[in-house]
Short mmCIF file of C-alpha atoms in Angstrom, two decimals:
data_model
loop_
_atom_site.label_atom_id
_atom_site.label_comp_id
_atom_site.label_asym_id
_atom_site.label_seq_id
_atom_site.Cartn_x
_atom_site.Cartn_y
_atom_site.Cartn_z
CA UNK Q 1 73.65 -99.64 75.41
CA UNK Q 2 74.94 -98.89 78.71
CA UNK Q 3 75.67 -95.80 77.62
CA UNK Q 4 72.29 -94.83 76.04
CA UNK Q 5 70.58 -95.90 79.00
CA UNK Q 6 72.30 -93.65 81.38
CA UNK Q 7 72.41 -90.25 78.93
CA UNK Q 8 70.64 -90.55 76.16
CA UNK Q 9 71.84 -87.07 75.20
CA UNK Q 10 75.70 -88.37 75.44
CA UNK Q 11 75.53 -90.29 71.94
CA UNK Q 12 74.11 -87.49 69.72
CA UNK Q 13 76.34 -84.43 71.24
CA UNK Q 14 79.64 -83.68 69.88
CA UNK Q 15 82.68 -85.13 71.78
CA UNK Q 16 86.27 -84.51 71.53
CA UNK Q 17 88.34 -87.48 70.11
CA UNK Q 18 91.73 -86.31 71.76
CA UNK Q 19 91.95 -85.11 75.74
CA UNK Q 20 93.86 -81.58 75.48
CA UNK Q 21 91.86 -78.77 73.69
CA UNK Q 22 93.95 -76.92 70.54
CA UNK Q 23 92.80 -74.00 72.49
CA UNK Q 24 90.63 -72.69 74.90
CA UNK Q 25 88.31 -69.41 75.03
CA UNK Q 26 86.09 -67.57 78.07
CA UNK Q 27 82.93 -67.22 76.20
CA UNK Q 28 81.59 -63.69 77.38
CA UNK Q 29 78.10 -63.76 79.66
CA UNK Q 30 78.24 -67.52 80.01
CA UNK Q 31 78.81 -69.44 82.88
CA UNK Q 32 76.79 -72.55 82.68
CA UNK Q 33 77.05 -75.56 80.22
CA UNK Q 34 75.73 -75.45 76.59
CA UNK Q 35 76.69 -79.01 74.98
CA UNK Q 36 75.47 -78.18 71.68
CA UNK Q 37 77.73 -75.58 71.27
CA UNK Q 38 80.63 -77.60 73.31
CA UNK Q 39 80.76 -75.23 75.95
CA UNK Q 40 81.19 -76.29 79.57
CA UNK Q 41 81.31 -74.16 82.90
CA UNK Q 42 81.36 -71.21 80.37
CA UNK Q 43 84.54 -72.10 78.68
CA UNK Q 44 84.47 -72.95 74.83
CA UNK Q 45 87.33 -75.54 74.21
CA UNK Q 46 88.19 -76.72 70.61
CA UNK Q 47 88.97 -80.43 69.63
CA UNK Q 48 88.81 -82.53 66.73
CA UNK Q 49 85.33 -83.73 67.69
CA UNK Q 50 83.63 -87.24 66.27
CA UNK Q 51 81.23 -84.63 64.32
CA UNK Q 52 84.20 -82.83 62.69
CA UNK Q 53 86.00 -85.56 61.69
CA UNK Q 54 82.92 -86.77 60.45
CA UNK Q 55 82.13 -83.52 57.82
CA UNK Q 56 85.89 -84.06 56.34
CA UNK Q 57 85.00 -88.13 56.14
CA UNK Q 58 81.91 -87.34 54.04
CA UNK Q 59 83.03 -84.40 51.88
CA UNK Q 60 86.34 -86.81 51.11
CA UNK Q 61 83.63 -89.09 50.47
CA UNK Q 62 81.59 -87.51 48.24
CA UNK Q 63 83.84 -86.24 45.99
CA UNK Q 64 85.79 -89.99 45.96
CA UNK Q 65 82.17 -91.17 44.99
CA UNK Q 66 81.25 -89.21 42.31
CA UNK Q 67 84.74 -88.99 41.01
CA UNK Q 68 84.12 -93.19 40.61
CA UNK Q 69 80.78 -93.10 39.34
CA UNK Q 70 81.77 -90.59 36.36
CA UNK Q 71 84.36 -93.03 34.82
CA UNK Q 72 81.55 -95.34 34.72
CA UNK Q 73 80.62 -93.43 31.59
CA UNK Q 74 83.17 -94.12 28.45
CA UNK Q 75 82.67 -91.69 25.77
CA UNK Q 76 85.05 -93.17 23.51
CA UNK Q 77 84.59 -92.92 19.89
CA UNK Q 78 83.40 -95.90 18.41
CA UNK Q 79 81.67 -97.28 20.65
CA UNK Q 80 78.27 -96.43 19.43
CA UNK Q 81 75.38 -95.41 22.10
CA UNK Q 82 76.70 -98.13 24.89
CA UNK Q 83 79.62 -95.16 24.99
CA UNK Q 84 77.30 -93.10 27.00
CA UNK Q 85 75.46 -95.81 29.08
CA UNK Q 86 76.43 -95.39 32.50
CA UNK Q 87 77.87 -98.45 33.41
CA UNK Q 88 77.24 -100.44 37.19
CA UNK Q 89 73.73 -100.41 39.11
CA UNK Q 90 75.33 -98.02 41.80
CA UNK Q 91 76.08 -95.38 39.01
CA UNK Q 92 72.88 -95.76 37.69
CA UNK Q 93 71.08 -94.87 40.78
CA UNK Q 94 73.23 -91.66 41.68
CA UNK Q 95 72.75 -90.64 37.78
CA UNK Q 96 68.71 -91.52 38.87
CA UNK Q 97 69.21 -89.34 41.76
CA UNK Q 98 70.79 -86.38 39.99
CA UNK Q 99 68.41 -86.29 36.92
CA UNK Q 100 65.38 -85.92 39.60
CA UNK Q 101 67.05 -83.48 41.46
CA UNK Q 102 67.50 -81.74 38.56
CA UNK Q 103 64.38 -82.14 36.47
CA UNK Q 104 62.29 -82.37 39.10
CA UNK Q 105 63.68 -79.90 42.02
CA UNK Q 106 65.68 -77.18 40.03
CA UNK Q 107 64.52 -77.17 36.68
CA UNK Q 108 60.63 -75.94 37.46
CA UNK Q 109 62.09 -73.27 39.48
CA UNK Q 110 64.89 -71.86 38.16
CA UNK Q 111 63.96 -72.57 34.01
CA UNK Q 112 67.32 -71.64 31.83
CA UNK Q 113 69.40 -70.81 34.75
CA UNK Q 114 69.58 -74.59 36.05
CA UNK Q 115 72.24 -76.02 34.14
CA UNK Q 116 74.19 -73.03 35.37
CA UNK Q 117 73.69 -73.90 39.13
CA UNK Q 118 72.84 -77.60 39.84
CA UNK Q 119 76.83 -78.52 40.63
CA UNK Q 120 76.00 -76.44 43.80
CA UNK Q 121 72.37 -77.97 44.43
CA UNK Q 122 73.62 -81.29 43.65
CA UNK Q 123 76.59 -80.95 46.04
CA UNK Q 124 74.58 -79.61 49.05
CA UNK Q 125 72.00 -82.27 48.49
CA UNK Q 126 74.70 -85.53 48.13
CA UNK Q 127 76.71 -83.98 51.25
CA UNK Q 128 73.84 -83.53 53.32
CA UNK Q 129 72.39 -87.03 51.79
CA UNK Q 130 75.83 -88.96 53.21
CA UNK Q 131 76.36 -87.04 56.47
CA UNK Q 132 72.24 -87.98 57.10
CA UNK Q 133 73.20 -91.94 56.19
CA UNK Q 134 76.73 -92.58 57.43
CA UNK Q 135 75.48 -91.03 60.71
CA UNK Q 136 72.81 -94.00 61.85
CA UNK Q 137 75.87 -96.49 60.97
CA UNK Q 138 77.33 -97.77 64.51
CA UNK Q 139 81.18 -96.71 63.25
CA UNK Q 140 82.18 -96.52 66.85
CA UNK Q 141 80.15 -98.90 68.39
CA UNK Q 142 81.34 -101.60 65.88
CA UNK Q 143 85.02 -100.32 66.13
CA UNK Q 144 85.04 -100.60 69.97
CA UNK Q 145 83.10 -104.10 69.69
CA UNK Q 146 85.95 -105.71 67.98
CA UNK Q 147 88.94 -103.89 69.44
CA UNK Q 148 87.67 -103.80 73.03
CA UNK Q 149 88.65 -99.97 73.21
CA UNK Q 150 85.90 -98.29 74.68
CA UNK Q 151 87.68 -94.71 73.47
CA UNK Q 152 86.17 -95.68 69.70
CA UNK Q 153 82.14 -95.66 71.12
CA UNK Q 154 82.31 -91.90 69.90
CA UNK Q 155 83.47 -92.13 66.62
CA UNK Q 156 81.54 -91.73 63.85
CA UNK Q 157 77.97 -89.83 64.26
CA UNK Q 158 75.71 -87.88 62.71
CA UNK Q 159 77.62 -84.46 61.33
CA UNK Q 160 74.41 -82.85 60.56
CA UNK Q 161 73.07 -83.74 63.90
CA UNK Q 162 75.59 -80.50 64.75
CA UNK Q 163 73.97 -77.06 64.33
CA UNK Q 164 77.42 -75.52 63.72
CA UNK Q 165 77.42 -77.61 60.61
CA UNK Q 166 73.78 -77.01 60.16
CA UNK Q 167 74.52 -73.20 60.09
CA UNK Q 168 77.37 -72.93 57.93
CA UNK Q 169 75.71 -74.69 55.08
CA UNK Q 170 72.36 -72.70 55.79
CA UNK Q 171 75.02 -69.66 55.71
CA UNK Q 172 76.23 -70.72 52.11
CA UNK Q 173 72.78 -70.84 50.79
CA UNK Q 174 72.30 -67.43 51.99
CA UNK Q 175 75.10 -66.09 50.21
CA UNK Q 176 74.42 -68.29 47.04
CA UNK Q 177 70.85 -66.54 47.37
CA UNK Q 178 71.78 -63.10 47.36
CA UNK Q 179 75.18 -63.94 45.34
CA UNK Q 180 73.13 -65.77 41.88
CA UNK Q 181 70.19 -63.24 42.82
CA UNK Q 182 72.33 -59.81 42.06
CA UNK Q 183 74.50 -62.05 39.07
CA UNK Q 184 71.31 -62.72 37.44
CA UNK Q 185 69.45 -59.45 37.87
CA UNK Q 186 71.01 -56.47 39.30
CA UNK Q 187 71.96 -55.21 43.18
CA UNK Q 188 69.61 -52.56 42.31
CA UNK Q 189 66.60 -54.51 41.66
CA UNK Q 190 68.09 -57.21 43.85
CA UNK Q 191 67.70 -54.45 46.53
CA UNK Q 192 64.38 -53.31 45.17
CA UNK Q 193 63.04 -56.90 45.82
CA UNK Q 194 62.95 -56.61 49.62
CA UNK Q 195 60.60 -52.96 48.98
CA UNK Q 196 56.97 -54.28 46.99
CA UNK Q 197 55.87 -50.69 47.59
CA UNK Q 198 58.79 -48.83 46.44
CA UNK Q 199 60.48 -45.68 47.32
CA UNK Q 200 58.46 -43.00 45.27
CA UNK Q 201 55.59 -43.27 47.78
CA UNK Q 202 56.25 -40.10 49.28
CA UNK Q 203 57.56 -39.01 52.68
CA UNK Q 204 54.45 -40.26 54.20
CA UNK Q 205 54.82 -44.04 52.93
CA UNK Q 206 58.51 -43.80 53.54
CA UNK Q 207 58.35 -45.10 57.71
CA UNK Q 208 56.43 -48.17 56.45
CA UNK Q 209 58.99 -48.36 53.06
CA UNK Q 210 61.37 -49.07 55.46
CA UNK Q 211 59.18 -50.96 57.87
CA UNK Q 212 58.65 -53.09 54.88
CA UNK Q 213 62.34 -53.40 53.71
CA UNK Q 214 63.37 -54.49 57.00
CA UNK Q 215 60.90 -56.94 57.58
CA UNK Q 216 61.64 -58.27 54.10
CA UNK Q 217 65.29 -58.84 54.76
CA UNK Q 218 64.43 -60.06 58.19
CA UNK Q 219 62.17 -62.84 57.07
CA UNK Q 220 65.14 -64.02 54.51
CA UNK Q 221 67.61 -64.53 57.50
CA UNK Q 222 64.93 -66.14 58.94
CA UNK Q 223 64.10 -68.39 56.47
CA UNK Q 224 67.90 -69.60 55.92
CA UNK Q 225 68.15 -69.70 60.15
CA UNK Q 226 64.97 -72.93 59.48
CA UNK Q 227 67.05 -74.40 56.98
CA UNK Q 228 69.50 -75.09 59.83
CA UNK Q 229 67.12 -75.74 62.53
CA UNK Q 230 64.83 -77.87 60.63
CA UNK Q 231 67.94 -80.22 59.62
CA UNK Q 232 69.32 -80.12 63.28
CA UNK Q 233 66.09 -81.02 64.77
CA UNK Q 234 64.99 -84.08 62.63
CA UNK Q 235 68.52 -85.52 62.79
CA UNK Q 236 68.89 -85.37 66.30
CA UNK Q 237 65.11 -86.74 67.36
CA UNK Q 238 66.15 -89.53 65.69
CA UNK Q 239 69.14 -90.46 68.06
CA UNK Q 240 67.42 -89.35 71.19
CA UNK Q 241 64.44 -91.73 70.09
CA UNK Q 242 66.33 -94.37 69.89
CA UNK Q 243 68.62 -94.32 72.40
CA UNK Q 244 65.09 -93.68 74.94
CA UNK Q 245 64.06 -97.07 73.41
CA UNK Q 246 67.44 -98.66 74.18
CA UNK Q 247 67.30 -97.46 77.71
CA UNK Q 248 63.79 -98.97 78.68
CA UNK Q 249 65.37 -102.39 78.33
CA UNK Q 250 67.39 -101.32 81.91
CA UNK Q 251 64.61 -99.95 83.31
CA UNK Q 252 62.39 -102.47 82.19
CA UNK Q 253 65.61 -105.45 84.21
CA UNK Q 254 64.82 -103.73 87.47
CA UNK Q 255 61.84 -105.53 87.46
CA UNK Q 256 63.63 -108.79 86.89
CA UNK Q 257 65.13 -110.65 83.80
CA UNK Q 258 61.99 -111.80 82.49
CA UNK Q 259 60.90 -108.37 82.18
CA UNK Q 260 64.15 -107.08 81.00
CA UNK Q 261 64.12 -109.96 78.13
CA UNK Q 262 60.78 -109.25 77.25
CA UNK Q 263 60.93 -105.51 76.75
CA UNK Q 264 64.34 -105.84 74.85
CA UNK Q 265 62.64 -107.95 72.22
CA UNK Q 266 60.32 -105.18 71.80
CA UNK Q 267 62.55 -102.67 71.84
CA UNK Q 268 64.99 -104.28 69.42
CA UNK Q 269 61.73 -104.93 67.06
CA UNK Q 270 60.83 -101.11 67.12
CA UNK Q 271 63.95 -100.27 67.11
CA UNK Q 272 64.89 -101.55 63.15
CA UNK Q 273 61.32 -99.84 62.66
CA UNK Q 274 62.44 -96.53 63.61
CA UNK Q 275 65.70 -97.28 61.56
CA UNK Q 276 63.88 -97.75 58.67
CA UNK Q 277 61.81 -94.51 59.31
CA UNK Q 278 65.21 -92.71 60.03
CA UNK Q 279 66.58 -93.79 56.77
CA UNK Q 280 63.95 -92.42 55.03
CA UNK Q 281 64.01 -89.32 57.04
CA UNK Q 282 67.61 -89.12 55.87
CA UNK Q 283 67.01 -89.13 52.09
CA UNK Q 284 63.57 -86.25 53.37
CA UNK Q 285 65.49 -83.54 55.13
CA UNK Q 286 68.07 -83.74 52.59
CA UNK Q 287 65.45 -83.39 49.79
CA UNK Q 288 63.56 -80.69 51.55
CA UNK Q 289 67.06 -78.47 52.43
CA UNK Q 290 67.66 -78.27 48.47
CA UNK Q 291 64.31 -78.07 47.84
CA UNK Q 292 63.65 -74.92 49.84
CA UNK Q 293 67.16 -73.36 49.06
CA UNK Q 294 66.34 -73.95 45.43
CA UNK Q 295 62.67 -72.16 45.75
CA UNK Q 296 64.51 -69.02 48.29
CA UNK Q 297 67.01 -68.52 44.82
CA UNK Q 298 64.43 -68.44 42.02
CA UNK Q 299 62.00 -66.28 44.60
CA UNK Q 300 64.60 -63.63 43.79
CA UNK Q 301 66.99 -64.55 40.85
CA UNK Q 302 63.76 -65.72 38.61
CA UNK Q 303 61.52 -63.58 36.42
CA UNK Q 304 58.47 -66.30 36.87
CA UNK Q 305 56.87 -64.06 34.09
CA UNK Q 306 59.51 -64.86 31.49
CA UNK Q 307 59.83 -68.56 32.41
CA UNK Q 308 56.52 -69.11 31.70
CA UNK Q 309 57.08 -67.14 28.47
CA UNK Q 310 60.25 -69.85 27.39
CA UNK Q 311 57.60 -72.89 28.47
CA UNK Q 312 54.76 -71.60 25.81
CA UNK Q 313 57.91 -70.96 23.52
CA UNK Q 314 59.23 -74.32 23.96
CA UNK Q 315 55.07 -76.02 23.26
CA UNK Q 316 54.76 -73.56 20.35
CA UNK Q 317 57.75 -74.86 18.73
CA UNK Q 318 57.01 -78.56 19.79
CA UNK Q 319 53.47 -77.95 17.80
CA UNK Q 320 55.29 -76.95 14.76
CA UNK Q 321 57.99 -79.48 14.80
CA UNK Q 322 55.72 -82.82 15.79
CA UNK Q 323 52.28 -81.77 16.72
CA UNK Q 324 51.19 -84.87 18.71
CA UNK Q 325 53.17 -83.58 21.39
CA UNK Q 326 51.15 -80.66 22.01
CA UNK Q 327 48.68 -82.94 23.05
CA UNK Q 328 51.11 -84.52 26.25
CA UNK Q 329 53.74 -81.90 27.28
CA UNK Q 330 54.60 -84.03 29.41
CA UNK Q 331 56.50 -85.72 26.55
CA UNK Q 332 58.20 -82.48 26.53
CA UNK Q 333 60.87 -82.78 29.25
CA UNK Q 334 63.28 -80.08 30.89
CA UNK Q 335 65.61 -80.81 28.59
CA UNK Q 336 63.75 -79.30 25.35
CA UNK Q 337 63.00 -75.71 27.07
CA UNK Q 338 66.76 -75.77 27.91
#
């Protein structure tokens, strides 16, 4: 609290966990301090920071998970339909959790080719999901409580609250983009994407061609750069928010006790409000990260034309087969077209 109310920036930056650096660079053109990026009086120095630690803790995590929730399913033979009944309310609600992801985030855009790539949408979305969550648990304040160490107030955090984590995964969705984009089509018309007017315009329409094609390519990066931002931005608030709340309860004991008292109540009142609104925030920016990388894939790596072509396929067949259904295609499901 102390801490909070004298920099509320200092819980939400990165900081080392270990005082020597692994190794030290000069960054060129900077002399100043730029905490985000952990550079200080224009020298970048690498640790093992809290935030670092925490992306290994949560991929570890995620895979140890997962790994437990799919033995939860026993497809031995004779066991009738229980076999595939996912056992435990915990499994159930990451199986919930995957099937909307899937039927309701990748499936409408991407048609036939989601089976083919939800182990990558459902990994981005569970590691962002668990970084988001484990980060507004007090690890190190909780650690340092009970062991009287002051050193553990910094571990534990918020890994996505880092924009170098923010931009390498906004990174891999770019390549994933352009990667399922020329597997599914071709790097010709992969390429021809970025140029609505084409190239047979003539040397006139050529200039704005390549006006066109740069603009097109620019607005991509661009897109992918908001990914990272967007995620940064949220996650941090968050912290800062709270620990602005934390540090008007010392403000607030200038004025005496009875003031002090009085405005902590309040603050510790608003303060499980705005964890409950971070929470939910969490489970949001994770939702809207797959949800948009998911929408900048089929934009190029989807012919809409011919998805909607397998959807009248999939109702014309559904007529023939049971004809009541025709009537709610909503009784349909994903899983039919595929």
């Amino acid at each position: 609290m102390i801490l909070a109310a004298s920099d509320p920036l200092s819980h939400a930056v990165p900081h080392a966990l270990h005082p020597e650096p692994i190794y030290s660079w000069d960054v060129p053109g900077v002399s100043g301090d730029v905490p985000f990026l952990g550079i200080y009086n224009g020298v970048y120095n690498f640790h093992i920071t809290n935030h670092l630690m925490m992306t290994a803790v949560v991929g570890i995590l995620v895979i140890l998970v997962f790994a437990w929730v799919s033995r939860k399913i026993s497809t031995k033979s004779g066991k009738g339909l229980e076999a595939f009944q996912t056992k435990g309310r915990l499994s159930q609600l990451f199986e919930t959790l995957c099937a909307f992801i899937r039927d309701e985030v990748a499936y409408p855009n991407l048609g036939h080719l989601t089976d083919k790539y939800i182990p990558y949408i459902w990994t981005i979305f569970f590691f962002i999901l668990f970084s988001n969550v484990i980060g507004i648990m007090p690890i190190g304040y909780a650690l340092a409580l009970f062991t009287g160490d002051s050193h553990f107030e910094h571990f534990g955090g918020t890994a996505t609250g880092n924009l170098a984590l923010n931009s390498m995964l906004a990174l891999l969705s770019l390549i994933m983009i352009i990667w399922i984009s020329i597997r599914e089509t071709s790097a010709k018309e992969f390429f021809n994407h970025f140029n609505p007017i084409g190239w047979d315009g003539g040397i006139g329409m050529l200039p704005i061609a390549l006006l066109l094609y740069v603009l097109e390519w620019l607005s991509l990066f661009i897109k992918c750069v908001v990914l990272a931002m967007r995620l940064f931005g949220t996650m941090m608030a968050g912290h800062l928010v709270l620990a602005a709340f934390v540090g008007l309860i010392f403000a607030a004991q200038e004025l005496g006790n009875g003031a002090g008292y009085g405005v902590g109540i309040l603050v510790v009142l608003m303060g499980t409000a705005l964890t409950l609104l971070e929470l939910f925030v969490c489970f949001l920016q994770a939702f809207i990260f797959t949800f948009l990388t998911v929408l900048f894939i089929a934009a190029t790596a989807v012919h809409h034309d011919e998805h909607g072509h397998e959807e009248h396929d999939a109702l014309s067949d559904a007529a023939q087969t049971d004809p009541d259904k025709i009537l709610d295609p909503g009784k349909l499901g994903p899983a039919t077209n595929l």
